[in-house]
């Protein structure tokens, strides 16, 4: 008995017909642009959404800057909490600290900010990264103004203060740069 060979698979004429495929895609609502300007390739991607638009296109060096910021904030906070006199003397070269409590409270506040910095390393959400960078920029800006006013008020100019002011200004510039880079709208893919 001879086995009968199945007939070769033939494509339906409607599958090869370009007009028919376009009509089918139009009925399904696939292939055209939606309200956001996105072109969906399939009904599944249209229903589930496109996760690419939620991903943050991180600027080069952002995660490194976040890591360096977290280390700086933690180091300054721990130094202010444990050695308030030495921290004040390193910056203002003046041993007349009236109270250690205010410097330790500053250390506690900076330690709280450092926890935010450490947690921002583990997120991919654009909003959280931008708010963290904005918080950091506000901190550096306020600290820069306060340090300048304190130096003018005391009439002291030291090497430690010069280093502090230049580091604060540089950190403020880096943070503002990354804040605006993360906020930029990416190109549609």
PDB file of N, CA and C in Angstrom, residues 55-160:
ATOM      1  N   UNK A  55      11.183  53.564  29.608  1.00  0.00           N
ATOM      2  CA  UNK A  55      12.583  53.407  29.978  1.00  0.00           C
ATOM      3  C   UNK A  55      13.286  54.761  29.875  1.00  0.00           C
ATOM      4  N   UNK A  56      14.184  54.997  30.802  1.00  0.00           N
ATOM      5  CA  UNK A  56      14.926  56.246  30.819  1.00  0.00           C
ATOM      6  C   UNK A  56      16.196  56.057  29.995  1.00  0.00           C
ATOM      7  N   UNK A  57      16.405  56.954  29.098  1.00  0.00           N
ATOM      8  CA  UNK A  57      17.681  56.942  28.380  1.00  0.00           C
ATOM      9  C   UNK A  57      18.646  57.721  29.251  1.00  0.00           C
ATOM     10  N   UNK A  58      19.475  56.976  29.951  1.00  0.00           N
ATOM     11  CA  UNK A  58      20.366  57.599  30.926  1.00  0.00           C
ATOM     12  C   UNK A  58      21.549  58.259  30.239  1.00  0.00           C
ATOM     13  N   UNK A  59      21.856  59.478  30.653  1.00  0.00           N
ATOM     14  CA  UNK A  59      23.050  60.118  30.110  1.00  0.00           C
ATOM     15  C   UNK A  59      24.301  59.384  30.600  1.00  0.00           C
ATOM     16  N   UNK A  60      25.328  59.456  29.818  1.00  0.00           N
ATOM     17  CA  UNK A  60      26.576  58.800  30.146  1.00  0.00           C
ATOM     18  C   UNK A  60      27.132  59.379  31.451  1.00  0.00           C
ATOM     19  N   UNK A  61      27.403  58.530  32.415  1.00  0.00           N
ATOM     20  CA  UNK A  61      27.987  58.963  33.685  1.00  0.00           C
ATOM     21  C   UNK A  61      26.983  59.250  34.783  1.00  0.00           C
ATOM     22  N   UNK A  62      25.687  59.118  34.499  1.00  0.00           N
ATOM     23  CA  UNK A  62      24.671  59.427  35.508  1.00  0.00           C
ATOM     24  C   UNK A  62      24.799  58.531  36.731  1.00  0.00           C
ATOM     25  N   UNK A  63      24.883  57.227  36.512  1.00  0.00           N
ATOM     26  CA  UNK A  63      24.970  56.298  37.653  1.00  0.00           C
ATOM     27  C   UNK A  63      26.259  56.490  38.437  1.00  0.00           C
ATOM     28  N   UNK A  64      27.349  56.809  37.745  1.00  0.00           N
ATOM     29  CA  UNK A  64      28.608  57.087  38.441  1.00  0.00           C
ATOM     30  C   UNK A  64      28.467  58.339  39.307  1.00  0.00           C
ATOM     31  N   UNK A  65      27.806  59.365  38.767  1.00  0.00           N
ATOM     32  CA  UNK A  65      27.607  60.598  39.533  1.00  0.00           C
ATOM     33  C   UNK A  65      26.714  60.345  40.748  1.00  0.00           C
ATOM     34  N   UNK A  66      25.676  59.539  40.571  1.00  0.00           N
ATOM     35  CA  UNK A  66      24.813  59.212  41.698  1.00  0.00           C
ATOM     36  C   UNK A  66      25.593  58.466  42.782  1.00  0.00           C
ATOM     37  N   UNK A  67      26.465  57.572  42.376  1.00  0.00           N
ATOM     38  CA  UNK A  67      27.280  56.811  43.325  1.00  0.00           C
ATOM     39  C   UNK A  67      28.254  57.727  44.063  1.00  0.00           C
ATOM     40  N   UNK A  68      28.924  58.617  43.327  1.00  0.00           N
ATOM     41  CA  UNK A  68      29.869  59.560  43.951  1.00  0.00           C
ATOM     42  C   UNK A  68      29.123  60.486  44.908  1.00  0.00           C
ATOM     43  N   UNK A  69      27.947  60.953  44.515  1.00  0.00           N
ATOM     44  CA  UNK A  69      27.154  61.826  45.386  1.00  0.00           C
ATOM     45  C   UNK A  69      26.756  61.110  46.668  1.00  0.00           C
ATOM     46  N   UNK A  70      26.329  59.877  46.539  1.00  0.00           N
ATOM     47  CA  UNK A  70      25.927  59.112  47.719  1.00  0.00           C
ATOM     48  C   UNK A  70      27.106  58.934  48.674  1.00  0.00           C
ATOM     49  N   UNK A  71      28.287  58.663  48.131  1.00  0.00           N
ATOM     50  CA  UNK A  71      29.482  58.514  48.973  1.00  0.00           C
ATOM     51  C   UNK A  71      29.838  59.844  49.641  1.00  0.00           C
ATOM     52  N   UNK A  72      29.788  60.946  48.879  1.00  0.00           N
ATOM     53  CA  UNK A  72      30.105  62.268  49.453  1.00  0.00           C
ATOM     54  C   UNK A  72      29.139  62.628  50.582  1.00  0.00           C
ATOM     55  N   UNK A  73      27.856  62.459  50.330  1.00  0.00           N
ATOM     56  CA  UNK A  73      26.860  62.802  51.340  1.00  0.00           C
ATOM     57  C   UNK A  73      27.033  61.951  52.591  1.00  0.00           C
ATOM     58  N   UNK A  74      27.272  60.661  52.417  1.00  0.00           N
ATOM     59  CA  UNK A  74      27.443  59.774  53.561  1.00  0.00           C
ATOM     60  C   UNK A  74      28.702  60.141  54.339  1.00  0.00           C
ATOM     61  N   UNK A  75      29.799  60.398  53.631  1.00  0.00           N
ATOM     62  CA  UNK A  75      31.055  60.768  54.306  1.00  0.00           C
ATOM     63  C   UNK A  75      30.949  62.059  55.091  1.00  0.00           C
ATOM     64  N   UNK A  76      30.355  63.072  54.490  1.00  0.00           N
ATOM     65  CA  UNK A  76      30.195  64.363  55.183  1.00  0.00           C
ATOM     66  C   UNK A  76      29.275  64.202  56.386  1.00  0.00           C
ATOM     67  N   UNK A  77      28.202  63.428  56.222  1.00  0.00           N
ATOM     68  CA  UNK A  77      27.258  63.230  57.323  1.00  0.00           C
ATOM     69  C   UNK A  77      27.920  62.504  58.490  1.00  0.00           C
ATOM     70  N   UNK A  78      28.661  61.457  58.201  1.00  0.00           N
ATOM     71  CA  UNK A  78      29.315  60.708  59.283  1.00  0.00           C
ATOM     72  C   UNK A  78      30.383  61.550  59.976  1.00  0.00           C
ATOM     73  N   UNK A  79      31.091  62.356  59.193  1.00  0.00           N
ATOM     74  CA  UNK A  79      32.100  63.239  59.796  1.00  0.00           C
ATOM     75  C   UNK A  79      31.442  64.300  60.677  1.00  0.00           C
ATOM     76  N   UNK A  80      30.312  64.855  60.218  1.00  0.00           N
ATOM     77  CA  UNK A  80      29.612  65.874  61.010  1.00  0.00           C
ATOM     78  C   UNK A  80      29.020  65.270  62.285  1.00  0.00           C
ATOM     79  N   UNK A  81      28.579  64.035  62.212  1.00  0.00           N
ATOM     80  CA  UNK A  81      28.001  63.389  63.398  1.00  0.00           C
ATOM     81  C   UNK A  81      29.057  62.983  64.424  1.00  0.00           C
ATOM     82  N   UNK A  82      30.199  62.515  63.936  1.00  0.00           N
ATOM     83  CA  UNK A  82      31.207  61.992  64.862  1.00  0.00           C
ATOM     84  C   UNK A  82      32.271  63.014  65.241  1.00  0.00           C
ATOM     85  N   UNK A  83      32.697  63.859  64.307  1.00  0.00           N
ATOM     86  CA  UNK A  83      33.756  64.837  64.573  1.00  0.00           C
ATOM     87  C   UNK A  83      33.313  66.240  64.150  1.00  0.00           C
ATOM     88  N   UNK A  84      32.363  66.841  64.845  1.00  0.00           N
ATOM     89  CA  UNK A  84      31.860  68.157  64.401  1.00  0.00           C
ATOM     90  C   UNK A  84      32.910  69.265  64.477  1.00  0.00           C
ATOM     91  N   UNK A  85      33.770  69.236  65.489  1.00  0.00           N
ATOM     92  CA  UNK A  85      34.797  70.283  65.618  1.00  0.00           C
ATOM     93  C   UNK A  85      35.777  70.244  64.445  1.00  0.00           C
ATOM     94  N   UNK A  86      36.223  69.042  64.099  1.00  0.00           N
ATOM     95  CA  UNK A  86      37.203  68.908  63.030  1.00  0.00           C
ATOM     96  C   UNK A  86      36.606  69.323  61.673  1.00  0.00           C
ATOM     97  N   UNK A  87      35.349  69.016  61.456  1.00  0.00           N
ATOM     98  CA  UNK A  87      34.706  69.407  60.200  1.00  0.00           C
ATOM     99  C   UNK A  87      34.630  70.927  60.099  1.00  0.00           C
ATOM    100  N   UNK A  88      34.248  71.583  61.175  1.00  0.00           N
ATOM    101  CA  UNK A  88      34.150  73.043  61.177  1.00  0.00           C
ATOM    102  C   UNK A  88      35.532  73.671  61.006  1.00  0.00           C
ATOM    103  N   UNK A  89      36.529  73.136  61.694  1.00  0.00           N
ATOM    104  CA  UNK A  89      37.891  73.685  61.603  1.00  0.00           C
ATOM    105  C   UNK A  89      38.498  73.477  60.221  1.00  0.00           C
ATOM    106  N   UNK A  90      38.170  72.387  59.572  1.00  0.00           N
ATOM    107  CA  UNK A  90      38.724  72.121  58.243  1.00  0.00           C
ATOM    108  C   UNK A  90      38.237  73.144  57.225  1.00  0.00           C
ATOM    109  N   UNK A  91      37.027  73.622  57.406  1.00  0.00           N
ATOM    110  CA  UNK A  91      36.464  74.563  56.441  1.00  0.00           C
ATOM    111  C   UNK A  91      36.788  75.998  56.811  1.00  0.00           C
ATOM    112  N   UNK A  92      36.534  76.378  58.044  1.00  0.00           N
ATOM    113  CA  UNK A  92      36.636  77.790  58.427  1.00  0.00           C
ATOM    114  C   UNK A  92      37.911  78.129  59.174  1.00  0.00           C
ATOM    115  N   UNK A  93      38.748  77.141  59.494  1.00  0.00           N
ATOM    116  CA  UNK A  93      40.002  77.345  60.225  1.00  0.00           C
ATOM    117  C   UNK A  93      39.792  78.231  61.437  1.00  0.00           C
ATOM    118  N   UNK A  94      38.750  77.945  62.164  1.00  0.00           N
ATOM    119  CA  UNK A  94      38.414  78.713  63.359  1.00  0.00           C
ATOM    120  C   UNK A  94      37.978  77.710  64.414  1.00  0.00           C
ATOM    121  N   UNK A  95      38.588  77.787  65.573  1.00  0.00           N
ATOM    122  CA  UNK A  95      38.274  76.798  66.605  1.00  0.00           C
ATOM    123  C   UNK A  95      37.172  77.271  67.551  1.00  0.00           C
ATOM    124  N   UNK A  96      36.516  78.361  67.200  1.00  0.00           N
ATOM    125  CA  UNK A  96      35.501  78.905  68.106  1.00  0.00           C
ATOM    126  C   UNK A  96      34.103  78.387  67.754  1.00  0.00           C
ATOM    127  N   UNK A  97      33.955  77.072  67.748  1.00  0.00           N
ATOM    128  CA  UNK A  97      32.638  76.480  67.516  1.00  0.00           C
ATOM    129  C   UNK A  97      31.841  76.652  68.797  1.00  0.00           C
ATOM    130  N   UNK A  98      30.681  77.283  68.693  1.00  0.00           N
ATOM    131  CA  UNK A  98      29.893  77.555  69.893  1.00  0.00           C
ATOM    132  C   UNK A  98      29.168  76.309  70.388  1.00  0.00           C
ATOM    133  N   UNK A  99      28.647  75.546  69.474  1.00  0.00           N
ATOM    134  CA  UNK A  99      27.939  74.337  69.883  1.00  0.00           C
ATOM    135  C   UNK A  99      28.118  73.252  68.835  1.00  0.00           C
ATOM    136  N   UNK A 100      28.243  72.044  69.309  1.00  0.00           N
ATOM    137  CA  UNK A 100      28.384  70.909  68.402  1.00  0.00           C
ATOM    138  C   UNK A 100      27.019  70.416  67.933  1.00  0.00           C
ATOM    139  N   UNK A 101      25.979  70.822  68.631  1.00  0.00           N
ATOM    140  CA  UNK A 101      24.640  70.326  68.326  1.00  0.00           C
ATOM    141  C   UNK A 101      24.197  70.722  66.921  1.00  0.00           C
ATOM    142  N   UNK A 102      24.439  71.957  66.538  1.00  0.00           N
ATOM    143  CA  UNK A 102      23.998  72.403  65.208  1.00  0.00           C
ATOM    144  C   UNK A 102      24.733  71.651  64.098  1.00  0.00           C
ATOM    145  N   UNK A 103      26.007  71.378  64.295  1.00  0.00           N
ATOM    146  CA  UNK A 103      26.760  70.647  63.277  1.00  0.00           C
ATOM    147  C   UNK A 103      26.292  69.195  63.222  1.00  0.00           C
ATOM    148  N   UNK A 104      25.986  68.625  64.372  1.00  0.00           N
ATOM    149  CA  UNK A 104      25.480  67.246  64.388  1.00  0.00           C
ATOM    150  C   UNK A 104      24.081  67.171  63.764  1.00  0.00           C
ATOM    151  N   UNK A 105      23.265  68.195  63.957  1.00  0.00           N
ATOM    152  CA  UNK A 105      21.949  68.207  63.305  1.00  0.00           C
ATOM    153  C   UNK A 105      22.114  68.323  61.784  1.00  0.00           C
ATOM    154  N   UNK A 106      23.082  69.114  61.368  1.00  0.00           N
ATOM    155  CA  UNK A 106      23.415  69.194  59.945  1.00  0.00           C
ATOM    156  C   UNK A 106      23.815  67.813  59.437  1.00  0.00           C
ATOM    157  N   UNK A 107      24.621  67.099  60.205  1.00  0.00           N
ATOM    158  CA  UNK A 107      25.042  65.749  59.832  1.00  0.00           C
ATOM    159  C   UNK A 107      23.863  64.801  59.702  1.00  0.00           C
ATOM    160  N   UNK A 108      22.892  64.923  60.611  1.00  0.00           N
ATOM    161  CA  UNK A 108      21.701  64.079  60.527  1.00  0.00           C
ATOM    162  C   UNK A 108      20.881  64.368  59.279  1.00  0.00           C
ATOM    163  N   UNK A 109      20.767  65.641  58.943  1.00  0.00           N
ATOM    164  CA  UNK A 109      20.013  66.014  57.736  1.00  0.00           C
ATOM    165  C   UNK A 109      20.718  65.505  56.478  1.00  0.00           C
ATOM    166  N   UNK A 110      22.024  65.638  56.443  1.00  0.00           N
ATOM    167  CA  UNK A 110      22.773  65.182  55.270  1.00  0.00           C
ATOM    168  C   UNK A 110      22.749  63.651  55.185  1.00  0.00           C
ATOM    169  N   UNK A 111      22.749  62.977  56.331  1.00  0.00           N
ATOM    170  CA  UNK A 111      22.642  61.523  56.321  1.00  0.00           C
ATOM    171  C   UNK A 111      21.291  61.081  55.743  1.00  0.00           C
ATOM    172  N   UNK A 112      20.242  61.825  56.064  1.00  0.00           N
ATOM    173  CA  UNK A 112      18.928  61.524  55.488  1.00  0.00           C
ATOM    174  C   UNK A 112      18.951  61.705  53.972  1.00  0.00           C
ATOM    175  N   UNK A 113      19.601  62.766  53.504  1.00  0.00           N
ATOM    176  CA  UNK A 113      19.726  62.973  52.062  1.00  0.00           C
ATOM    177  C   UNK A 113      20.562  61.870  51.415  1.00  0.00           C
ATOM    178  N   UNK A 114      21.564  61.387  52.136  1.00  0.00           N
ATOM    179  CA  UNK A 114      22.402  60.327  51.562  1.00  0.00           C
ATOM    180  C   UNK A 114      21.604  59.037  51.381  1.00  0.00           C
ATOM    181  N   UNK A 115      20.657  58.778  52.262  1.00  0.00           N
ATOM    182  CA  UNK A 115      19.808  57.597  52.087  1.00  0.00           C
ATOM    183  C   UNK A 115      18.969  57.707  50.821  1.00  0.00           C
ATOM    184  N   UNK A 116      18.500  58.910  50.535  1.00  0.00           N
ATOM    185  CA  UNK A 116      17.755  59.137  49.291  1.00  0.00           C
ATOM    186  C   UNK A 116      18.677  58.903  48.092  1.00  0.00           C
ATOM    187  N   UNK A 117      19.921  59.383  48.196  1.00  0.00           N
ATOM    188  CA  UNK A 117      20.878  59.197  47.100  1.00  0.00           C
ATOM    189  C   UNK A 117      21.155  57.712  46.855  1.00  0.00           C
ATOM    190  N   UNK A 118      21.340  56.955  47.938  1.00  0.00           N
ATOM    191  CA  UNK A 118      21.615  55.522  47.783  1.00  0.00           C
ATOM    192  C   UNK A 118      20.421  54.810  47.155  1.00  0.00           C
ATOM    193  N   UNK A 119      19.215  55.178  47.546  1.00  0.00           N
ATOM    194  CA  UNK A 119      18.033  54.522  46.980  1.00  0.00           C
ATOM    195  C   UNK A 119      17.799  54.906  45.524  1.00  0.00           C
ATOM    196  N   UNK A 120      18.227  56.087  45.124  1.00  0.00           N
ATOM    197  CA  UNK A 120      18.032  56.493  43.727  1.00  0.00           C
ATOM    198  C   UNK A 120      18.918  55.698  42.772  1.00  0.00           C
ATOM    199  N   UNK A 121      19.962  55.082  43.307  1.00  0.00           N
ATOM    200  CA  UNK A 121      20.817  54.240  42.467  1.00  0.00           C
ATOM    201  C   UNK A 121      20.072  53.026  41.926  1.00  0.00           C
ATOM    202  N   UNK A 122      19.061  52.570  42.655  1.00  0.00           N
ATOM    203  CA  UNK A 122      18.385  51.321  42.314  1.00  0.00           C
ATOM    204  C   UNK A 122      17.073  51.523  41.577  1.00  0.00           C
ATOM    205  N   UNK A 123      16.777  52.719  41.148  1.00  0.00           N
ATOM    206  CA  UNK A 123      15.526  52.957  40.444  1.00  0.00           C
ATOM    207  C   UNK A 123      15.809  53.285  38.982  1.00  0.00           C
ATOM    208  N   UNK A 124      14.838  52.961  38.147  1.00  0.00           N
ATOM    209  CA  UNK A 124      14.942  53.308  36.736  1.00  0.00           C
ATOM    210  C   UNK A 124      13.867  54.315  36.355  1.00  0.00           C
ATOM    211  N   UNK A 125      13.111  54.778  37.341  1.00  0.00           N
ATOM    212  CA  UNK A 125      12.028  55.719  37.060  1.00  0.00           C
ATOM    213  C   UNK A 125      12.584  57.128  36.888  1.00  0.00           C
ATOM    214  N   UNK A 126      12.217  57.705  35.784  1.00  0.00           N
ATOM    215  CA  UNK A 126      12.708  59.028  35.421  1.00  0.00           C
ATOM    216  C   UNK A 126      12.338  60.088  36.459  1.00  0.00           C
ATOM    217  N   UNK A 127      11.123  60.026  36.965  1.00  0.00           N
ATOM    218  CA  UNK A 127      10.640  61.035  37.914  1.00  0.00           C
ATOM    219  C   UNK A 127      11.440  60.979  39.212  1.00  0.00           C
ATOM    220  N   UNK A 128      11.703  59.778  39.697  1.00  0.00           N
ATOM    221  CA  UNK A 128      12.446  59.626  40.949  1.00  0.00           C
ATOM    222  C   UNK A 128      13.880  60.122  40.782  1.00  0.00           C
ATOM    223  N   UNK A 129      14.495  59.791  39.667  1.00  0.00           N
ATOM    224  CA  UNK A 129      15.866  60.243  39.413  1.00  0.00           C
ATOM    225  C   UNK A 129      15.919  61.762  39.323  1.00  0.00           C
ATOM    226  N   UNK A 130      14.949  62.360  38.630  1.00  0.00           N
ATOM    227  CA  UNK A 130      14.939  63.825  38.498  1.00  0.00           C
ATOM    228  C   UNK A 130      14.711  64.512  39.841  1.00  0.00           C
ATOM    229  N   UNK A 131      13.786  63.987  40.659  1.00  0.00           N
ATOM    230  CA  UNK A 131      13.545  64.598  41.967  1.00  0.00           C
ATOM    231  C   UNK A 131      14.771  64.486  42.862  1.00  0.00           C
ATOM    232  N   UNK A 132      15.465  63.372  42.777  1.00  0.00           N
ATOM    233  CA  UNK A 132      16.684  63.205  43.571  1.00  0.00           C
ATOM    234  C   UNK A 132      17.749  64.200  43.120  1.00  0.00           C
ATOM    235  N   UNK A 133      17.911  64.354  41.820  1.00  0.00           N
ATOM    236  CA  UNK A 133      18.887  65.315  41.308  1.00  0.00           C
ATOM    237  C   UNK A 133      18.495  66.749  41.661  1.00  0.00           C
ATOM    238  N   UNK A 134      17.203  67.045  41.629  1.00  0.00           N
ATOM    239  CA  UNK A 134      16.746  68.386  42.012  1.00  0.00           C
ATOM    240  C   UNK A 134      17.012  68.651  43.492  1.00  0.00           C
ATOM    241  N   UNK A 135      16.771  67.652  44.329  1.00  0.00           N
ATOM    242  CA  UNK A 135      17.060  67.784  45.758  1.00  0.00           C
ATOM    243  C   UNK A 135      18.540  68.044  45.980  1.00  0.00           C
ATOM    244  N   UNK A 136      19.356  67.307  45.263  1.00  0.00           N
ATOM    245  CA  UNK A 136      20.806  67.466  45.369  1.00  0.00           C
ATOM    246  C   UNK A 136      21.240  68.852  44.906  1.00  0.00           C
ATOM    247  N   UNK A 137      20.667  69.328  43.801  1.00  0.00           N
ATOM    248  CA  UNK A 137      21.019  70.655  43.285  1.00  0.00           C
ATOM    249  C   UNK A 137      20.606  71.750  44.262  1.00  0.00           C
ATOM    250  N   UNK A 138      19.434  71.608  44.863  1.00  0.00           N
ATOM    251  CA  UNK A 138      18.998  72.596  45.867  1.00  0.00           C
ATOM    252  C   UNK A 138      19.937  72.599  47.065  1.00  0.00           C
ATOM    253  N   UNK A 139      20.330  71.408  47.495  1.00  0.00           N
ATOM    254  CA  UNK A 139      21.258  71.313  48.631  1.00  0.00           C
ATOM    255  C   UNK A 139      22.574  72.028  48.310  1.00  0.00           C
ATOM    256  N   UNK A 140      23.159  71.711  47.150  1.00  0.00           N
ATOM    257  CA  UNK A 140      24.435  72.330  46.791  1.00  0.00           C
ATOM    258  C   UNK A 140      24.298  73.831  46.615  1.00  0.00           C
ATOM    259  N   UNK A 141      23.198  74.282  46.028  1.00  0.00           N
ATOM    260  CA  UNK A 141      22.991  75.713  45.843  1.00  0.00           C
ATOM    261  C   UNK A 141      22.858  76.458  47.161  1.00  0.00           C
ATOM    262  N   UNK A 142      22.035  75.933  48.055  1.00  0.00           N
ATOM    263  CA  UNK A 142      21.850  76.580  49.369  1.00  0.00           C
ATOM    264  C   UNK A 142      23.146  76.543  50.162  1.00  0.00           C
ATOM    265  N   UNK A 143      23.844  75.407  50.146  1.00  0.00           N
ATOM    266  CA  UNK A 143      25.084  75.304  50.904  1.00  0.00           C
ATOM    267  C   UNK A 143      26.146  76.249  50.349  1.00  0.00           C
ATOM    268  N   UNK A 144      26.182  76.413  49.042  1.00  0.00           N
ATOM    269  CA  UNK A 144      27.134  77.338  48.428  1.00  0.00           C
ATOM    270  C   UNK A 144      26.855  78.769  48.877  1.00  0.00           C
ATOM    271  N   UNK A 145      25.601  79.170  48.861  1.00  0.00           N
ATOM    272  CA  UNK A 145      25.231  80.527  49.291  1.00  0.00           C
ATOM    273  C   UNK A 145      25.550  80.742  50.769  1.00  0.00           C
ATOM    274  N   UNK A 146      25.197  79.760  51.601  1.00  0.00           N
ATOM    275  CA  UNK A 146      25.453  79.886  53.044  1.00  0.00           C
ATOM    276  C   UNK A 146      26.950  79.947  53.324  1.00  0.00           C
ATOM    277  N   UNK A 147      27.736  79.132  52.637  1.00  0.00           N
ATOM    278  CA  UNK A 147      29.184  79.137  52.864  1.00  0.00           C
ATOM    279  C   UNK A 147      29.796  80.472  52.448  1.00  0.00           C
ATOM    280  N   UNK A 148      29.355  81.017  51.324  1.00  0.00           N
ATOM    281  CA  UNK A 148      29.881  82.315  50.873  1.00  0.00           C
ATOM    282  C   UNK A 148      29.519  83.414  51.865  1.00  0.00           C
ATOM    283  N   UNK A 149      28.256  83.433  52.293  1.00  0.00           N
ATOM    284  CA  UNK A 149      27.833  84.462  53.245  1.00  0.00           C
ATOM    285  C   UNK A 149      28.566  84.335  54.582  1.00  0.00           C
ATOM    286  N   UNK A 150      28.797  83.112  55.035  1.00  0.00           N
ATOM    287  CA  UNK A 150      29.518  82.906  56.295  1.00  0.00           C
ATOM    288  C   UNK A 150      30.960  83.373  56.174  1.00  0.00           C
ATOM    289  N   UNK A 151      31.593  83.096  55.062  1.00  0.00           N
ATOM    290  CA  UNK A 151      32.977  83.547  54.866  1.00  0.00           C
ATOM    291  C   UNK A 151      33.065  85.062  54.786  1.00  0.00           C
ATOM    292  N   UNK A 152      32.100  85.682  54.124  1.00  0.00           N
ATOM    293  CA  UNK A 152      32.095  87.155  54.044  1.00  0.00           C
ATOM    294  C   UNK A 152      31.835  87.752  55.421  1.00  0.00           C
ATOM    295  N   UNK A 153      30.905  87.172  56.146  1.00  0.00           N
ATOM    296  CA  UNK A 153      30.559  87.650  57.489  1.00  0.00           C
ATOM    297  C   UNK A 153      31.732  87.550  58.452  1.00  0.00           C
ATOM    298  N   UNK A 154      32.455  86.440  58.393  1.00  0.00           N
ATOM    299  CA  UNK A 154      33.591  86.242  59.298  1.00  0.00           C
ATOM    300  C   UNK A 154      34.862  86.897  58.783  1.00  0.00           C
ATOM    301  N   UNK A 155      34.893  87.251  57.526  1.00  0.00           N
ATOM    302  CA  UNK A 155      36.084  87.866  56.951  1.00  0.00           C
ATOM    303  C   UNK A 155      37.246  86.893  56.849  1.00  0.00           C
ATOM    304  N   UNK A 156      36.949  85.644  56.761  1.00  0.00           N
ATOM    305  CA  UNK A 156      37.989  84.613  56.713  1.00  0.00           C
ATOM    306  C   UNK A 156      38.060  84.052  55.296  1.00  0.00           C
ATOM    307  N   UNK A 157      39.276  83.888  54.829  1.00  0.00           N
ATOM    308  CA  UNK A 157      39.476  83.213  53.544  1.00  0.00           C
ATOM    309  C   UNK A 157      40.590  82.194  53.742  1.00  0.00           C
ATOM    310  N   UNK A 158      40.224  80.941  53.636  1.00  0.00           N
ATOM    311  CA  UNK A 158      41.201  79.877  53.868  1.00  0.00           C
ATOM    312  C   UNK A 158      41.241  78.933  52.678  1.00  0.00           C
ATOM    313  N   UNK A 159      42.257  78.096  52.665  1.00  0.00           N
ATOM    314  CA  UNK A 159      42.368  77.106  51.590  1.00  0.00           C
ATOM    315  C   UNK A 159      41.223  76.097  51.662  1.00  0.00           C
ATOM    316  N   UNK A 160      40.851  75.688  52.880  1.00  0.00           N
ATOM    317  CA  UNK A 160      39.752  74.742  53.047  1.00  0.00           C
ATOM    318  C   UNK A 160      38.449  75.310  52.515  1.00  0.00           C
TER     319      UNK A 160
END
